[in-house]
Structures are given as structure tokens and as C-alpha cells.
CSV table of C-alpha atoms in Angstrom, one decimal:
chain,number,residue,atom,x,y,z
W,26,MET,CA,122.8,128.2,91.0
W,27,LYS,CA,124.3,127.6,94.4
W,28,VAL,CA,121.4,127.1,97.5
W,29,LEU,CA,122.2,127.7,101.1
W,30,TYR,CA,119.7,124.8,103.3
W,31,LEU,CA,119.5,125.8,106.6
W,32,ALA,CA,118.9,122.5,108.9
W,33,ALA,CA,116.6,123.2,111.9
W,34,ALA,CA,118.4,120.0,113.8
W,35,SER,CA,121.0,118.6,114.0
W,36,HIS,CA,119.8,114.7,114.0
W,37,VAL,CA,117.9,112.7,111.0
W,38,ALA,CA,114.5,113.0,110.9
W,39,GLY,CA,111.6,114.0,108.7
W,40,GLY,CA,112.6,117.4,107.6
W,41,ASN,CA,116.2,116.9,107.4
W,42,ARG,CA,115.5,113.8,105.5
W,43,PHE,CA,113.4,115.9,102.8
W,44,LEU,CA,116.8,117.7,102.9
W,45,LEU,CA,118.9,115.0,102.4
W,46,ASN,CA,116.6,113.5,99.4
W,47,LEU,CA,116.1,117.4,97.9
W,48,PHE,CA,119.8,117.4,98.0
W,49,ASP,CA,119.9,113.8,95.7
W,50,ALA,CA,117.3,115.4,93.2
W,51,THR,CA,118.7,118.3,92.1
W,52,LYS,CA,122.1,116.7,91.5
W,53,GLY,CA,121.8,117.3,88.3
W,54,GLN,CA,120.1,119.9,88.0
W,55,GLY,CA,122.4,123.2,87.9
W,56,ILE,CA,122.1,123.2,91.7
W,57,GLU,CA,125.0,123.2,93.8
W,58,SER,CA,123.6,122.7,97.9
W,59,ILE,CA,125.1,123.5,100.9
W,60,VAL,CA,124.0,122.7,103.7
W,61,VAL,CA,124.1,124.8,107.8
W,62,VAL,CA,123.4,122.4,110.8
W,63,PRO,CA,123.4,123.6,114.1
W,64,ALA,CA,125.6,121.0,115.5
W,65,SER,CA,127.6,117.2,114.4
W,66,GLY,CA,125.5,114.6,114.4
W,67,ASN,CA,124.2,112.5,112.2
W,68,MET,CA,122.4,114.9,109.4
W,69,GLU,CA,126.1,116.9,109.0
W,70,SER,CA,127.4,112.9,108.3
W,71,GLU,CA,124.5,111.7,106.1
W,72,ALA,CA,124.6,115.2,104.3
W,73,HIS,CA,128.9,115.0,103.6
W,74,ASN,CA,128.6,111.2,102.4
W,75,GLN,CA,126.1,112.5,99.9
W,76,GLY,CA,128.6,114.9,99.0
W,77,THR,CA,127.3,117.7,100.3
W,78,GLN,CA,129.7,120.2,101.6
W,79,THR,CA,128.2,121.1,105.1
W,80,GLU,CA,128.8,124.1,107.9
W,81,ILE,CA,127.8,124.1,111.8
W,82,TYR,CA,126.3,127.4,112.8
W,83,THR,CA,123.6,127.2,116.0
W,84,THR,CA,121.7,130.4,115.0
W,85,GLU,CA,120.6,132.8,117.7
W,86,GLN,CA,117.3,134.3,117.6
W,87,PRO,CA,117.0,138.3,117.0
W,88,ASN,CA,116.2,139.7,120.9
W,89,PHE,CA,115.7,143.6,120.7
W,90,ASN,CA,116.8,143.4,124.4
W,91,GLN,CA,119.7,141.7,123.8
W,92,PRO,CA,121.4,143.4,121.4
W,93,PHE,CA,124.7,142.4,121.7
W,94,LYS,CA,123.6,138.6,121.1
W,95,THR,CA,121.6,140.1,118.5
W,96,ILE,CA,124.6,141.7,116.5
W,97,LYS,CA,127.1,138.7,117.2
W,98,ASN,CA,124.6,136.7,115.0
W,99,LEU,CA,123.8,139.1,112.1
W,100,PHE,CA,127.7,138.9,112.1
W,101,ALA,CA,128.5,135.7,111.9
W,102,TRP,CA,125.4,135.2,109.6
W,103,LEU,CA,126.8,137.9,106.9
W,104,LYS,CA,130.3,135.8,107.2
W,105,ILE,CA,128.8,132.6,106.6
W,106,LEU,CA,127.1,134.1,103.4
W,107,ARG,CA,130.0,135.9,102.0
W,108,LYS,CA,132.3,133.0,102.5
W,109,HIS,CA,129.4,130.6,99.8
W,110,ARG,CA,127.5,133.7,98.4
W,111,PRO,CA,124.7,131.3,97.9
W,112,ASP,CA,122.1,133.0,95.2
W,113,VAL,CA,119.3,131.4,97.6
W,114,ILE,CA,118.8,130.2,101.2
W,115,HIS,CA,116.4,127.8,102.0
W,116,ALA,CA,115.4,127.8,105.5
W,117,ASN,CA,114.3,124.3,106.8
W,118,ASP,CA,111.7,125.8,109.8
W,119,PHE,CA,110.7,129.5,111.0
W,120,TRP,CA,113.4,129.2,113.7
W,121,VAL,CA,116.4,128.9,111.7
W,122,ALA,CA,114.5,131.4,108.8
W,123,ARG,CA,114.1,133.9,111.8
W,124,GLY,CA,117.7,134.3,112.4
W,125,VAL,CA,119.2,134.7,108.9
W,126,CYS,CA,116.4,137.0,107.8
W,127,GLN,CA,118.4,140.5,108.5
W,128,ALA,CA,121.6,139.1,107.2
W,129,ALA,CA,120.1,137.7,104.0
W,130,SER,CA,118.3,141.3,103.5
W,131,LEU,CA,121.6,143.1,103.9
W,132,LEU,CA,122.8,141.1,101.5
W,133,SER,CA,120.1,140.9,98.9
W,134,ILE,CA,119.7,137.4,99.0
W,135,PRO,CA,116.3,136.2,99.1
W,136,LEU,CA,114.8,133.6,101.9
W,137,VAL,CA,112.6,131.1,101.2
W,138,CYS,CA,110.8,129.8,104.3
W,139,HIS,CA,109.7,126.4,104.9
W,140,VAL,CA,106.4,125.5,106.9
W,141,HIS,CA,106.6,121.7,107.8
W,142,PHE,CA,104.1,122.2,110.5
W,143,LYS,CA,100.7,124.9,111.1
W,144,GLN,CA,101.3,127.1,112.8
W,145,ASN,CA,98.6,129.9,115.2
W,146,ALA,CA,97.9,133.4,114.2
W,147,GLU,CA,100.1,135.0,117.2
W,148,PHE,CA,103.0,133.0,116.1
W,149,CYS,CA,102.7,134.1,112.7
W,150,GLU,CA,102.1,137.8,113.5
W,151,TRP,CA,105.5,137.5,116.0
W,152,VAL,CA,107.7,135.6,114.0
W,153,PHE,CA,108.7,138.1,111.7
W,154,LYS,CA,107.4,141.0,113.2
W,155,GLY,CA,110.3,144.2,113.2
W,156,LEU,CA,112.6,142.0,111.2
W,157,LYS,CA,112.9,141.2,107.0
W,158,GLU,CA,110.2,138.7,106.0
W,159,PRO,CA,110.6,135.7,103.6
W,160,LYS,CA,110.5,136.5,100.3
W,161,ALA,CA,108.5,133.6,100.5
W,162,PHE,CA,107.0,130.4,102.1
W,163,VAL,CA,107.0,127.1,100.6
W,164,PHE,CA,104.3,124.8,102.7
W,165,CYS,CA,105.2,121.0,103.1
W,166,SER,CA,101.4,119.7,101.7
W,167,HIS,CA,98.1,121.7,100.8
W,168,ALA,CA,96.4,121.5,104.0
W,169,THR,CA,99.2,122.8,106.1
W,170,GLN,CA,99.3,125.3,103.9
W,171,LEU,CA,95.5,126.2,104.2
W,172,ASP,CA,95.6,125.9,108.0
W,173,THR,CA,98.6,128.6,108.4
W,174,GLY,CA,98.7,130.2,104.8
W,175,PRO,CA,96.4,133.1,105.8
W,176,ALA,CA,97.5,134.3,108.5
W,177,LEU,CA,100.8,134.5,107.3
W,178,GLN,CA,99.1,136.0,104.0
W,179,LYS,CA,98.4,138.6,107.0
W,180,TYR,CA,101.0,139.8,108.3
W,181,TYR,CA,103.2,139.2,104.9
W,182,PRO,CA,101.5,140.1,102.5
W,183,ASN,CA,104.6,140.5,100.1
W,184,ALA,CA,106.3,137.1,100.7
W,185,ALA,CA,104.4,134.1,98.0
W,186,GLN,CA,103.2,131.4,99.0
W,187,TYR,CA,103.8,127.5,97.2
W,188,ALA,CA,102.6,124.2,98.2
W,189,VAL,CA,105.2,121.5,97.4
W,190,HIS,CA,104.8,117.9,98.8
W,191,ASN,CA,107.6,116.4,100.5
W,192,SER,CA,109.1,113.5,98.7
W,193,VAL,CA,111.2,110.2,99.0
W,194,ASP,CA,113.9,108.9,96.9
W,195,ILE,CA,110.9,106.5,95.0
W,196,ASP,CA,113.6,104.2,92.9
W,197,LYS,CA,114.9,103.1,96.5
W,198,PHE,CA,111.8,101.9,98.0
W,199,SER,CA,109.9,99.0,95.9
W,200,PRO,CA,107.2,96.4,97.3
W,201,LYS,CA,107.5,93.1,98.0
W,202,GLU,CA,105.5,90.1,96.6
W,203,ILE,CA,102.0,89.3,97.6
W,204,ASP,CA,101.2,85.7,97.7
W,205,LEU,CA,97.5,85.8,97.6
W,206,LYS,CA,97.0,82.3,97.4
W,207,GLY,CA,97.9,80.8,100.6
W,208,GLU,CA,96.9,82.3,103.9
W,209,SER,CA,97.5,86.0,105.1
W,210,SER,CA,101.3,85.7,105.4
W,211,ILE,CA,101.5,89.5,107.5
W,212,SER,CA,103.9,89.3,110.0
W,213,GLN,CA,105.9,92.7,111.0
W,214,ILE,CA,103.9,95.8,111.4
W,215,GLY,CA,105.8,98.8,111.9
W,216,MET,CA,106.0,102.0,113.1
W,217,ILE,CA,108.7,105.2,111.9
W,218,ALA,CA,108.5,108.2,114.7
W,219,ASN,CA,110.6,109.2,116.9
W,220,ILE,CA,110.0,108.5,121.0
W,221,ILE,CA,108.2,111.9,122.0
W,222,PRO,CA,104.9,112.3,123.5
W,223,ARG,CA,103.2,113.9,120.2
W,224,LYS,CA,104.3,110.6,118.2
W,225,ARG,CA,101.2,108.7,120.4
W,226,ILE,CA,103.8,105.5,120.4
W,227,ASP,CA,101.8,104.2,123.8
W,228,ASP,CA,98.5,104.2,121.5
W,229,PHE,CA,100.5,102.2,119.0
W,230,ILE,CA,101.7,99.7,121.7
W,231,GLU,CA,97.7,99.6,122.9
W,232,VAL,CA,97.7,98.6,119.0
W,233,ALA,CA,100.0,96.2,119.8
W,234,ALA,CA,98.1,94.8,122.6
W,235,ILE,CA,94.7,94.0,121.1
W,236,VAL,CA,95.7,92.3,117.8
W,237,ASN,CA,97.9,90.2,119.8
W,238,GLN,CA,95.3,88.4,121.4
W,239,GLN,CA,93.9,87.6,117.8
W,240,TYR,CA,97.5,87.1,116.0
W,241,PRO,CA,100.8,86.5,118.4
W,242,HIS,CA,102.5,85.9,116.0
W,243,ILE,CA,102.8,89.3,114.1
W,244,GLN,CA,105.6,91.7,115.4
W,245,PHE,CA,105.3,95.5,115.7
W,246,LYS,CA,108.4,97.6,115.2
W,247,VAL,CA,109.4,101.2,116.1
W,248,ILE,CA,112.1,103.2,114.1
W,249,GLY,CA,113.0,106.8,116.0
W,250,ALA,CA,115.4,107.8,118.8
W,251,GLU,CA,114.7,109.1,122.1
W,252,LEU,CA,114.8,113.1,121.9
W,253,LYS,CA,115.6,115.3,124.7
W,254,GLU,CA,112.2,116.6,123.9
W,255,GLY,CA,110.7,113.3,124.9
W,256,GLY,CA,111.7,113.3,128.5
W,257,ASN,CA,111.0,110.2,129.9
W,258,TYR,CA,108.7,109.2,127.5
W,259,GLY,CA,110.7,106.4,126.3
W,260,ASP,CA,110.8,104.9,130.3
W,261,THR,CA,107.1,105.2,129.8
W,262,ILE,CA,106.6,103.1,126.6
W,263,ARG,CA,108.9,99.6,127.9
W,264,GLN,CA,106.7,99.9,131.0
W,265,LEU,CA,103.6,99.8,129.0
W,266,ILE,CA,105.1,97.1,126.8
W,267,LYS,CA,106.0,95.1,130.1
W,268,LYS,CA,102.8,96.2,131.4
W,269,HIS,CA,101.3,94.2,128.3
W,270,LYS,CA,103.7,91.4,128.3
W,271,LEU,CA,105.3,92.4,125.0
W,272,GLU,CA,108.4,92.1,125.6
W,273,LYS,CA,108.2,89.2,122.8
W,274,VAL,CA,106.5,91.2,120.6
W,275,VAL,CA,107.5,94.7,120.4
W,276,THR,CA,110.8,95.5,119.6
W,277,LEU,CA,112.2,99.5,120.1
W,278,LEU,CA,115.0,99.7,117.2
W,279,GLY,CA,116.4,103.3,117.4
W,280,PHE,CA,117.7,105.1,115.1
W,281,GLN,CA,118.2,103.6,111.9
W,282,SER,CA,119.2,105.3,108.7
W,283,ASN,CA,118.8,102.2,106.5
W,284,VAL,CA,114.9,102.7,107.0
W,285,ASP,CA,114.6,100.8,103.5
W,286,VAL,CA,115.8,97.7,104.9
W,287,PHE,CA,113.1,97.6,107.5
W,288,LEU,CA,110.1,98.5,105.2
W,289,LYS,CA,111.1,95.5,102.9
W,290,LYS,CA,110.8,93.4,105.5
W,291,TRP,CA,107.5,94.9,107.1
W,292,ASP,CA,103.5,94.1,106.0
W,293,LEU,CA,101.8,97.3,107.7
W,294,VAL,CA,103.2,100.5,108.7
W,295,LEU,CA,101.1,102.2,111.3
W,296,CYS,CA,101.2,106.0,112.3
W,297,SER,CA,99.2,107.3,115.8
W,298,ALA,CA,100.3,110.8,116.2
W,299,GLU,CA,98.4,113.7,117.9
W,300,HIS,CA,100.4,116.3,115.7
W,301,GLU,CA,101.5,115.4,112.3
W,302,GLU,CA,101.8,117.9,108.6
W,303,LEU,CA,103.3,115.5,105.8
W,304,PRO,CA,105.4,112.7,107.3
W,305,ILE,CA,108.0,111.0,105.3
W,306,SER,CA,108.5,107.9,107.0
W,307,LEU,CA,104.5,107.6,105.1
W,308,ILE,CA,105.7,108.6,101.9
W,309,GLU,CA,108.5,106.1,101.9
W,310,ALA,CA,106.0,103.3,103.3
W,311,ALA,CA,103.7,104.0,100.4
W,312,ALA,CA,106.3,103.8,97.8
W,313,SER,CA,107.5,100.8,99.8
W,314,GLY,CA,103.5,99.5,98.3
W,315,LEU,CA,102.7,99.0,102.4
W,316,PRO,CA,99.0,100.0,103.0
W,317,ILE,CA,99.2,102.5,105.7
W,318,VAL,CA,96.4,102.7,109.3
W,319,SER,CA,96.8,106.1,110.0
W,320,THR,CA,95.0,109.2,112.2
W,321,ASN,CA,93.8,111.4,110.4
W,322,VAL,CA,95.5,114.0,110.9
W,323,GLY,CA,97.8,117.5,109.2
W,324,GLY,CA,97.9,116.2,105.2
W,325,ILE,CA,98.5,113.1,106.2
W,326,SER,CA,95.0,112.0,103.9
W,327,GLU,CA,97.5,113.9,101.1
W,328,ILE,CA,99.4,110.1,101.4
W,329,VAL,CA,96.5,107.9,102.4
W,330,GLU,CA,93.4,107.5,100.4
W,331,GLN,CA,90.6,106.0,102.6
W,332,GLY,CA,90.1,102.6,101.7
W,333,LYS,CA,91.8,103.1,98.7
W,334,SER,CA,95.6,102.7,99.8
W,335,GLY,CA,94.9,102.5,103.8
W,336,TYR,CA,92.9,103.7,106.8
W,337,LEU,CA,92.6,106.8,108.8
W,338,VAL,CA,91.1,107.0,112.2
W,339,ASP,CA,90.6,109.3,114.6
W,340,VAL,CA,93.4,110.7,117.4
W,341,PHE,CA,93.5,108.4,120.4
W,342,ASP,CA,90.9,105.7,118.6
W,343,THR,CA,93.3,102.6,119.3
W,344,LYS,CA,90.3,100.2,118.9
W,345,ALA,CA,89.7,101.7,115.2
W,346,MET,CA,92.9,101.9,114.3
W,347,ALA,CA,93.7,97.9,115.6
W,348,GLU,CA,89.9,96.9,114.0
W,349,LYS,CA,91.6,98.2,110.4
W,350,VAL,CA,94.8,96.0,111.0
W,351,ILE,CA,93.0,92.9,111.9
W,352,SER,CA,91.0,93.6,108.3
W,353,LEU,CA,93.3,94.0,105.6
W,354,VAL,CA,95.6,90.5,108.2
W,355,GLN,CA,92.3,88.6,107.4
W,356,ASP,CA,91.5,89.8,103.8
W,357,MET,CA,94.7,89.0,101.2
W,358,PRO,CA,92.8,90.5,98.1
W,359,LEU,CA,92.0,94.0,99.9
W,360,TYR,CA,95.8,94.0,100.8
W,361,ALA,CA,97.4,93.4,97.6
W,362,SER,CA,95.0,95.8,96.5
W,363,MET,CA,96.2,98.8,99.1
W,364,SER,CA,99.8,97.7,98.3
W,365,SER,CA,99.4,98.3,94.9
W,366,GLU,CA,97.3,101.7,95.2
W,367,ALA,CA,100.1,102.6,97.8
W,368,ARG,CA,102.6,102.7,95.2
W,369,ARG,CA,101.0,104.0,92.2
W,370,SER,CA,100.4,107.0,94.3
W,371,ALA,CA,103.7,107.7,95.5
W,372,GLU,CA,105.4,107.2,92.1
W,373,GLU,CA,102.6,110.1,91.2
W,374,LYS,CA,102.4,112.7,93.5
W,375,PHE,CA,105.7,111.9,95.5
W,376,HIS,CA,108.7,111.6,93.6
W,377,PRO,CA,111.8,113.6,94.1
W,378,GLN,CA,111.9,115.3,91.0
W,379,ILE,CA,108.8,116.5,90.9
W,380,THR,CA,109.6,118.1,94.3
W,381,ALA,CA,113.3,119.2,92.8
W,382,ASP,CA,111.8,121.2,89.8
W,383,LYS,CA,109.3,123.0,91.2
W,384,LEU,CA,111.8,124.2,93.7
W,385,LYS,CA,113.8,124.9,91.2
W,386,THR,CA,111.4,127.1,89.5
W,387,ILE,CA,110.3,129.0,92.5
W,388,TYR,CA,114.2,129.6,93.5
W,389,GLN,CA,114.8,130.7,89.6
W,390,SER,CA,111.1,133.4,90.2
W,391,LEU,CA,113.0,134.8,93.4
W,392,LEU,CA,115.7,135.4,91.5
W,393,THR,CA,114.0,137.5,88.1
């Protein structure tokens, strides 16, 4: 079976890390993966390094007021699809699904649209209106399906719906040994998030400032690129670090491809995002046996079990987040218990083979 995956971005973030993990997991399952990326970037190079064939094309959005551009886009997709002759197309978000849907229909190739973020009813009504709808929607979490699924069912009743968790290469991540005899060994706390406003990096800095008052030895690290959509947000974060005099405490590491190397050095992972669905970064943290303290948004509660593998707090509540961090610093037996539970849960729910098996079953159902 040949599957053409459509990446929504040229850089490697959560959605594209999901694709990279999936490419590896499906290699032994008789699935040949090809990925179309919108531009050259680290997604193209990472996929190429895995041995996945890549193609570059930036899709245009169908627009009945711009027929020439719409037809030009249609013919470009027809050329790509005829070149690769996929059995199934798996678009990694609504926009690339919308761009390819007409060409997919003309060639009778089933289209799967992956839903990584919740959408309102107005968007769901508009996105494929007057176009050929996908054969199936795949949601990254049960929470996302509960939120967005009803509207999609209303407007596209013939499209099947499935919830399939994001996954990570579990074997790539491993918990470190915990010394319960000595004093707290927590010295590094991290966050994996691109530097954009909805990730609330500023709240992470505020938590660092509170914790630093009691535990000045603890270092705080942020892995994530400064994206154009973030505007001057990176400058705002640097100013906040300077304001709290945390220049020697907080480090912005930029984009890193070897996230597993950093997770081996970290002791806790935080997520202060205002909006999330099922972050790959938190699954990777859990697979590394790291307790997680996160805002309770989207499907994060499907990763973090309150009080067992970490803690969930309200958005913007930096005081509560800092208190949970401090409680783990002060209670190593609790920390060890949460570490063990985080790893167990990751193995049980987010192994890439589980995701690959579910998606292969979905693909096969669309071909019968």
C-alpha cells in the first residue's frame, strides 16, 4: 500500500514529528510512505534522512473567485498524484486536505484529513463547502473528536470518524535512575514549545521566577523555534527573563532535532499552553519517565493522569503550577512514583505500533 502524506508545515513541530514517527512505524507493515512538504526546511531533511521520499509543493486554496489559481492548483495536484499513484492520501491538517480534495476525488483516491486542533462549527461548515469532502477524519485525541466531531458529522455525514492518539518512538526514550536515598536530585526543568503566544512561554518564565526563590540551583530550559507567526514574542520573552534577573537560570535553546538527548538530562517537563490538543512533546516526556505539570487543556488529560503521572492546573495559574513543581522537588518518593506511572502509560497508550496498526486498518477500510 502506498500512502501520500501531506505535511502542513516545512518545519518540524508536533504535527510533523507525528508524521516522522509514523513513517518509521509503518516501514515493516507493507506501507510505502511519501510526503509532500510546502517548502524546503528541516521537515524535508528529516524525512529524507529516514529514507522517506519527499516532494515540495505549496498548495493553493480553492477559491471560486479566482478560477485560474484554483484550476492551476488542481492540475498541479493531479500531476503529483499521477506521478506517485498513491492508494490513500493522508493530509495532516484541514488546509492541505482542502487544497488536494478535488484532485483526489477526480482520481478516486481516498482522502483522510487529520484533525490536530479543534475547530468551531462555522469553520467546519465552510472548509469543504462546495468541494469533495474527505472519506474520513482522524482526530488526535478523544477530546478533539468530542469537541469538533459533531460539527463535522453534521456537515459531512458520509465521512467516517476515528480517534487515533499521536505516538512517539517509545524505545528512543528511557527513564533515568532515581536516587531515593539522597536529597532531591531535581536540577533541570524543561519545556518543548515553539516561541509563539499560545504556548504561554511567559507563564513558564513566571513559574521559573517563583521556583527560583526557593531553589536557585534549578535550571529552566526551553526547546522551540521562533516562528514568524509569533511576531516579536521572542523579544518579549527575553525581556521578561531580564526583568526577573533569570539570565543564568532560563535558557532558550531554539529548535533541536535530538529532543531525546535533552529529556535524558531533564527532571520535569512543564506545559503552560493556552491551547493544545495532544502534544507530542508531552508524550515524549512521559516516555522518558518525566512527571509533567501542565495546563488542563485539550487532550492533555489523556496523557497526564492527575496526581499519578503529573499534575494539571488551570490556564494562567502560574502560582499553582509553581506549587506543584515545588511539591515534587520536596517529595522524591512521589516523584519516583509519578515517573514510573508516566512511562507505563506511554508504553500502553502511545506506542507507534499501536498508531500504525490503527491507521493501516483505517486505510484498508477505505479501499474496500
